[in-house]
Short mmCIF file of C-alpha atoms in Angstrom, two decimals:
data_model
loop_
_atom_site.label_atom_id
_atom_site.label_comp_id
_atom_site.label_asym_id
_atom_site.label_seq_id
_atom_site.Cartn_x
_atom_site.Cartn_y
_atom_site.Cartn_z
CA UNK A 1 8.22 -43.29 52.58
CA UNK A 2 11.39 -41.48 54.37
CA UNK A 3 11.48 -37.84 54.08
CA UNK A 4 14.78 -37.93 51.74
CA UNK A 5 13.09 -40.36 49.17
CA UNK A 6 10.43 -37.99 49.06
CA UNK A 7 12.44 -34.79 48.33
CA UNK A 8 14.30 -36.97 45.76
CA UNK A 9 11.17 -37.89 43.86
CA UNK A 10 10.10 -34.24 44.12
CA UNK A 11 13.66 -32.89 42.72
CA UNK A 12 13.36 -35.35 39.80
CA UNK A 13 9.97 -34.06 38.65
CA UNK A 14 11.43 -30.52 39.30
CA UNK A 15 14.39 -31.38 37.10
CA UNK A 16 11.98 -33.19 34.28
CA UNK A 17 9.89 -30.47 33.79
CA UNK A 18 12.58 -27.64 33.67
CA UNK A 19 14.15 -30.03 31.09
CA UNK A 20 10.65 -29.66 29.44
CA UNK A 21 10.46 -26.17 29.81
CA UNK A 22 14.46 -25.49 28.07
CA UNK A 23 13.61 -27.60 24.87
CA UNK A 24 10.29 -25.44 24.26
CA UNK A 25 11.53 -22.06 24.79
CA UNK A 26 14.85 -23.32 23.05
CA UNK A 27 12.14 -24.29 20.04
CA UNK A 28 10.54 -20.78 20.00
CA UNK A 29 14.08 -19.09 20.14
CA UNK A 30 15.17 -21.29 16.92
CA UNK A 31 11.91 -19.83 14.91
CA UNK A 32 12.57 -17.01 12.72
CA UNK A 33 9.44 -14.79 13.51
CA UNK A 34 8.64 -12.17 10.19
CA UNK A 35 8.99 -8.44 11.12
CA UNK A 36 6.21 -6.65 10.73
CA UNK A 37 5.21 -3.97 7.78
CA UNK A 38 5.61 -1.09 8.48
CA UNK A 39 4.63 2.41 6.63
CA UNK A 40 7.34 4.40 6.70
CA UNK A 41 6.46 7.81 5.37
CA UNK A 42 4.45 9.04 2.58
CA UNK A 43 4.60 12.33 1.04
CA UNK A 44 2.31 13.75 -1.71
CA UNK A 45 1.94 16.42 -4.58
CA UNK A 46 -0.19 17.68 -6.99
CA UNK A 47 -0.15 20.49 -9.91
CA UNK A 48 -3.00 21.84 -11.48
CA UNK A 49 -1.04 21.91 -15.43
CA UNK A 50 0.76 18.42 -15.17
CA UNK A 51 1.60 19.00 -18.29
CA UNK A 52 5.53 16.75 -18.34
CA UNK A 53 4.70 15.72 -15.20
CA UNK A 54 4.65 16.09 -11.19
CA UNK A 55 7.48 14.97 -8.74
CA UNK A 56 7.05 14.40 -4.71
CA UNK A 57 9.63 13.80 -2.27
CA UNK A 58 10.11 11.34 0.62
CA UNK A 59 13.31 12.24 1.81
CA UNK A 60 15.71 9.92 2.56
CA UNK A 61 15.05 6.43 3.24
CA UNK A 62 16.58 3.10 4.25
CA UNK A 63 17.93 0.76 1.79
CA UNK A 64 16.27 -2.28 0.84
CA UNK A 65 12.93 -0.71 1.89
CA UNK A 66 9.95 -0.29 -1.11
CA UNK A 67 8.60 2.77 -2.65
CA UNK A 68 5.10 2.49 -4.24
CA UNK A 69 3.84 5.48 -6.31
CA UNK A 70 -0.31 5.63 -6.84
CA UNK A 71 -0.90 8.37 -9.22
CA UNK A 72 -4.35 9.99 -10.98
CA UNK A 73 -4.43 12.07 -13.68
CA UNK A 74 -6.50 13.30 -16.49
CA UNK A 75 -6.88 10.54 -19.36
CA UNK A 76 -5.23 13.17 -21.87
CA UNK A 77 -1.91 12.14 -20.66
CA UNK A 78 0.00 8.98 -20.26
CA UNK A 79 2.86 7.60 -18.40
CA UNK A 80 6.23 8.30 -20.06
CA UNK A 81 8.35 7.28 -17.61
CA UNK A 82 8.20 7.23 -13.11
CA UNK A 83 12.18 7.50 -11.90
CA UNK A 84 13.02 7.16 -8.21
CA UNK A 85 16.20 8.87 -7.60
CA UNK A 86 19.08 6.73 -7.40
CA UNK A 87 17.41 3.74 -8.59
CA UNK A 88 15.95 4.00 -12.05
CA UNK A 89 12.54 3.22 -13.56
CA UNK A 90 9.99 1.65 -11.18
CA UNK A 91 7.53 -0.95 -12.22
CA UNK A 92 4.45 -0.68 -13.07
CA UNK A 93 1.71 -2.84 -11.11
CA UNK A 94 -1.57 -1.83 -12.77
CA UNK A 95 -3.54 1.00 -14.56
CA UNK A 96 -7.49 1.79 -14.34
CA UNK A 97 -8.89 3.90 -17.03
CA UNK A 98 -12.03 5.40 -17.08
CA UNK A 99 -13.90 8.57 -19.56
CA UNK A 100 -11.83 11.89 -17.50
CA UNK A 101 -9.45 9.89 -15.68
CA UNK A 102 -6.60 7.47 -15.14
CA UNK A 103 -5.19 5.91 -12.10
CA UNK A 104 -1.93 3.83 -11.44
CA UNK A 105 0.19 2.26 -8.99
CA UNK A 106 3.98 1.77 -9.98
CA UNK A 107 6.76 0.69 -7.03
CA UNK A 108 10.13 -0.63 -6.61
CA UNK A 109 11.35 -3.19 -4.40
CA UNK A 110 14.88 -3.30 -2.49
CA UNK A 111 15.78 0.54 -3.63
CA UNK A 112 19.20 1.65 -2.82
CA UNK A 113 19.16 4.58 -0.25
CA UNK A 114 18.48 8.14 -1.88
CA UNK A 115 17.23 11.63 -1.15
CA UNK A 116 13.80 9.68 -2.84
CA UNK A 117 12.68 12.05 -5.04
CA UNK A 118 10.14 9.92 -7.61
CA UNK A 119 9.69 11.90 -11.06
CA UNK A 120 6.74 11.18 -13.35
CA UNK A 121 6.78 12.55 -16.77
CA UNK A 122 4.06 11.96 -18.88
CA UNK A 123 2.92 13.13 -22.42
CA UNK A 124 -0.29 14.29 -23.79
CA UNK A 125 -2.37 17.14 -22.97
CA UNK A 126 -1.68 18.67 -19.44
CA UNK A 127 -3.86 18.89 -16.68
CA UNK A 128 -4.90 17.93 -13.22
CA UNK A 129 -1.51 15.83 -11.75
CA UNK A 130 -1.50 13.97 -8.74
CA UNK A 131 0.84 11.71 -6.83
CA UNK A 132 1.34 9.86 -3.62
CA UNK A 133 4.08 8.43 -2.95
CA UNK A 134 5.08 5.81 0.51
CA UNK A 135 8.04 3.68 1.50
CA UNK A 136 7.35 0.23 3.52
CA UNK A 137 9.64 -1.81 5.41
CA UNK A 138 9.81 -5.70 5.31
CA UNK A 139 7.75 -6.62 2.11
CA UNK A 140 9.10 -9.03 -0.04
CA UNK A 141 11.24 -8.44 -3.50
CA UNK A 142 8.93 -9.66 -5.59
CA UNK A 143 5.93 -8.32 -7.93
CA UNK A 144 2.38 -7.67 -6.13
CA UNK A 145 0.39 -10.83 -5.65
CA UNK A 146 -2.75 -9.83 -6.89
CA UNK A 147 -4.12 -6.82 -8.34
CA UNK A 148 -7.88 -5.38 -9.97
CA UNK A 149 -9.13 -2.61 -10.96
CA UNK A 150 -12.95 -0.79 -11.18
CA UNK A 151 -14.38 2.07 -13.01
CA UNK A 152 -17.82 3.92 -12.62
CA UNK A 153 -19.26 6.67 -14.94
CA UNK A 154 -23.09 6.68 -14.07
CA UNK A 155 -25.07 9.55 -12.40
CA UNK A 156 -23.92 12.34 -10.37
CA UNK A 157 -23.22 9.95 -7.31
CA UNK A 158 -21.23 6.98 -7.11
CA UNK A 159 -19.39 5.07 -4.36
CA UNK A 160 -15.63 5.50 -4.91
CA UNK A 161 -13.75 2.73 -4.57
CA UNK A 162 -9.80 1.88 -3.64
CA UNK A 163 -10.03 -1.73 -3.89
CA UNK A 164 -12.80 -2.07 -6.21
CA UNK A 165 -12.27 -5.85 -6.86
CA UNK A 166 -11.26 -8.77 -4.54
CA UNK A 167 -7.69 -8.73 -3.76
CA UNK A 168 -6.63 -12.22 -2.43
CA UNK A 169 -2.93 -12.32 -1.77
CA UNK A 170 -1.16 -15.15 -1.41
CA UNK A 171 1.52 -14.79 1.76
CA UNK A 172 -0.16 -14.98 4.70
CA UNK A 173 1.71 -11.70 5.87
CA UNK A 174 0.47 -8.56 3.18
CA UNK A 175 -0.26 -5.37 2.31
CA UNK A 176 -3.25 -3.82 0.21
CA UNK A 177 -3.04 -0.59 -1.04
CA UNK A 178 -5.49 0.85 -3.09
CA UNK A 179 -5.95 4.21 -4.96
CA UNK A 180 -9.10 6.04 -6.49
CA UNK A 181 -9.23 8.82 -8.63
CA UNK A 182 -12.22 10.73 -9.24
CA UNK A 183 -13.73 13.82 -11.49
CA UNK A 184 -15.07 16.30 -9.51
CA UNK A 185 -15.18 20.19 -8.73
CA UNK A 186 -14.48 19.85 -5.45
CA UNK A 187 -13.67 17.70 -2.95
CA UNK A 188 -16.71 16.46 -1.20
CA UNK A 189 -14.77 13.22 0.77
CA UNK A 190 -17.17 12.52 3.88
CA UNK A 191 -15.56 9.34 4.73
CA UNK A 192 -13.62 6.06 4.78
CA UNK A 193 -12.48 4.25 3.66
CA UNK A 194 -14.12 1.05 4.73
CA UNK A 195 -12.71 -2.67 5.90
CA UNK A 196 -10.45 -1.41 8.10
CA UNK A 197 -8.31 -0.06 5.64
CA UNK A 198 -6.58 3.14 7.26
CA UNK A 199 -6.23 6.54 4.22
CA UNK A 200 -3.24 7.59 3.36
CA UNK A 201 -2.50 11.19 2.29
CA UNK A 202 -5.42 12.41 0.17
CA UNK A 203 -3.99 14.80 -3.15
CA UNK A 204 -5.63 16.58 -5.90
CA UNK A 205 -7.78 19.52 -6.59
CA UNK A 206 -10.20 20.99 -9.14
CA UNK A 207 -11.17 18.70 -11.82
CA UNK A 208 -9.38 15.20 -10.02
CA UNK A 209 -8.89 14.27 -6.79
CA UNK A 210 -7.20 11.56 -5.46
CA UNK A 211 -7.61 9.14 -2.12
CA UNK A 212 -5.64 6.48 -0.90
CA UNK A 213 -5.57 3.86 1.73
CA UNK A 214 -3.53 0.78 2.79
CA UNK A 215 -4.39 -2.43 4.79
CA UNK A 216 -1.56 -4.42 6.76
CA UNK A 217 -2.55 -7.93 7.60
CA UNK A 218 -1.15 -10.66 9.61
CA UNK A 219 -1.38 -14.54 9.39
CA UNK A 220 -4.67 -13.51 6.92
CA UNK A 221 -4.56 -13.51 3.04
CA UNK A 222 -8.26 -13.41 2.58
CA UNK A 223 -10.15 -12.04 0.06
CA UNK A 224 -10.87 -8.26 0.75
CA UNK A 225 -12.71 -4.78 -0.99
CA UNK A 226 -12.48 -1.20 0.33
CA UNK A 227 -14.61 1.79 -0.58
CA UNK A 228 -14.14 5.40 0.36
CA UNK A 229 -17.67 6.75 0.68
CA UNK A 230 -20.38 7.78 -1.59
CA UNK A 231 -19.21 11.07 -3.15
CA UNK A 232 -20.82 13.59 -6.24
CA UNK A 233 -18.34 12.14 -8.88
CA UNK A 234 -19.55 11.45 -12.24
CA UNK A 235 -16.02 9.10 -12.91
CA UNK A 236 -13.50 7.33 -11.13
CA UNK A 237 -11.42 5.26 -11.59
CA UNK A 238 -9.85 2.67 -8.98
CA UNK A 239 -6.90 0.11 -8.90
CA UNK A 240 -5.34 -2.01 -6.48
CA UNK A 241 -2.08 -4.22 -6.04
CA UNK A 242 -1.23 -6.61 -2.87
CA UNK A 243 2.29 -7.63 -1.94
CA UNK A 244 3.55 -10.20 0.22
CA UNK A 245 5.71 -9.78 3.48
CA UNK A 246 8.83 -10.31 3.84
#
C-alpha cells in the first residue's frame, strides 16, 4: 500500500474517533449535574429559665438557602410559635416526647435573606431551653421525606439516639439530621455519633442537654440509624427528618 494511502487511512480513523470523542464530552456538558449540600453555618443557644422562649442567631444568609431549627426542652412547655426573621413561621417536621423532655425539628425552605435571627416562644412552665439552629444550601423546597422518632426512660444508662428509627429518603441526593435530647445533671457525652453521621453544635446544660448531628449523602437513599453513645440519662427523647437535594 503507498505511503499516502496509508496516512489517509490513518487521518480518517484520527478524524472518526475525535468525532467520537466531541459527541461524548458534548453529552456530559448537556447534563445538569446537582450541586452538592452544603452546611452553611449553625449557631446555638440555650437558657437555663426558657420560660417564653430562647432565640439564636445565624447571621446573615443567602436567599433561597434552608434553615432547620432542632430544639429540646423540658415537657412543661410547648411550642407557641418558631419565627425566622424576615420570613415568618417555620414548619414543623416532627416532635418526640418523652417523661422530662421534648424534642423538635422545625425548618423553612427557600427563606428570603435576613439577619436570621429564629425566635421560639413557648408556653408552660419554664425551664431548661435549648436550640440549634443551621442553614443548608441546595436542598429541595419541599417537606422532609421521611421522619421517626424514639424515646427511652429505663435505668440510669441508655444509648441516646439522633436517628432513633430508620430514615429512608427518597431522592437519591439527602440529608439526615437528627436531634436528641436528654435528662441529665451533667453532661457526660463520650462519643459519636455513629454511621458516619458528623455532630453538629452540642447545647444545653443542667437538667437537658442537647446533641445533634447531620449526614449528607450522595447517589444513596438507603435506610440509615445514628446513635450518640451510651450516656447516664434516665430520658431522652430523639427525632429525625430527611430532605431531598436539590
Amino acid at each position: 500500500m503507498a505511503v499516502s494511502a496509508i496516512n489517509a487511512t490513518a487521518i480518517a480513523s484520527i478524524s472518526a474517533i475525535n468525532g467520537t470523542l466531541k459527541s461524548a464530552l458534548s453529552a456530559i456538558n448537556g447534563q445538569t449535574l446537582a450541586p452538592p449540600i452544603t452546611l452553611v453555618q449553625q449557631a446555638v443557644n440555650t437558657v437555663a429559665d426558657g420560660t417564653g422562649g430562647v432565640a439564636a442567631d445565624l447571621g446573615t444568609f443567602t436567599a433561597g438557602n434552608t434553615v432547620i431549627a432542632c430544639i429540646s426542652f423540658l415537657d412543661t412547655q410547648t411550642v407557641d410559635s418558631i419565627i425566622l426573621e424576615n420570613n415568618g413561621a417555620m414548619t414543623e417536621a416532627i416532635t418526640s416526647t418523652v417523661a422530662g423532655v421534648t424534642s423538635t425539628i422545625y425548618y423553612i425552605t427557600n427563606a428570603a435573606a435576613s439577619d436570621g435571627t429564629v425566635t421560639l416562644t413557648t408556653v408552660g412552665v419554664g425551664g431548661r431551653t435549648s436550640m440549634h439552629i443551621s442553614e443548608w444550601a441546595n436542598l429541595a423546597n419541599a417537606a422532609p421525606e421521611d421522619t421517626s422518632t424514639g424515646t427511652d426512660v429505663g435505668g440510669s444508662t441508655a444509648e441516646v439516639y439522633i436517628v432513633p428509627a430508620t430514615q429512608d429518603p427518597t431522592s437519591a441526593n439527602n440529608l439526615v439530621i437528627g436531634i436528641g435530647g436528654y435528662v441529665n445533671a451533667t453532661d457526660d457525652y463520650s462519643s459519636g455519633p455513629t454511621n458516619s453521621f458528623t455532630r453538629l453544635t452540642a447545647t444545653g446544660g443542667a437538667s437537658v442537654f442537647q446533641e445533634c448531628g447531620y449526614l449528607i449523602r450522595t447517589a444513596d437513599h438507603s435506610a440509615v440509624t445514628s446513635s450518640v453513645a451510651t450516656l447516664t440519662a434516665p430520658a431522652w427523647a430523639a427525632a429525625s427528618a430527611s430532605f431531598g437535594g436539590s
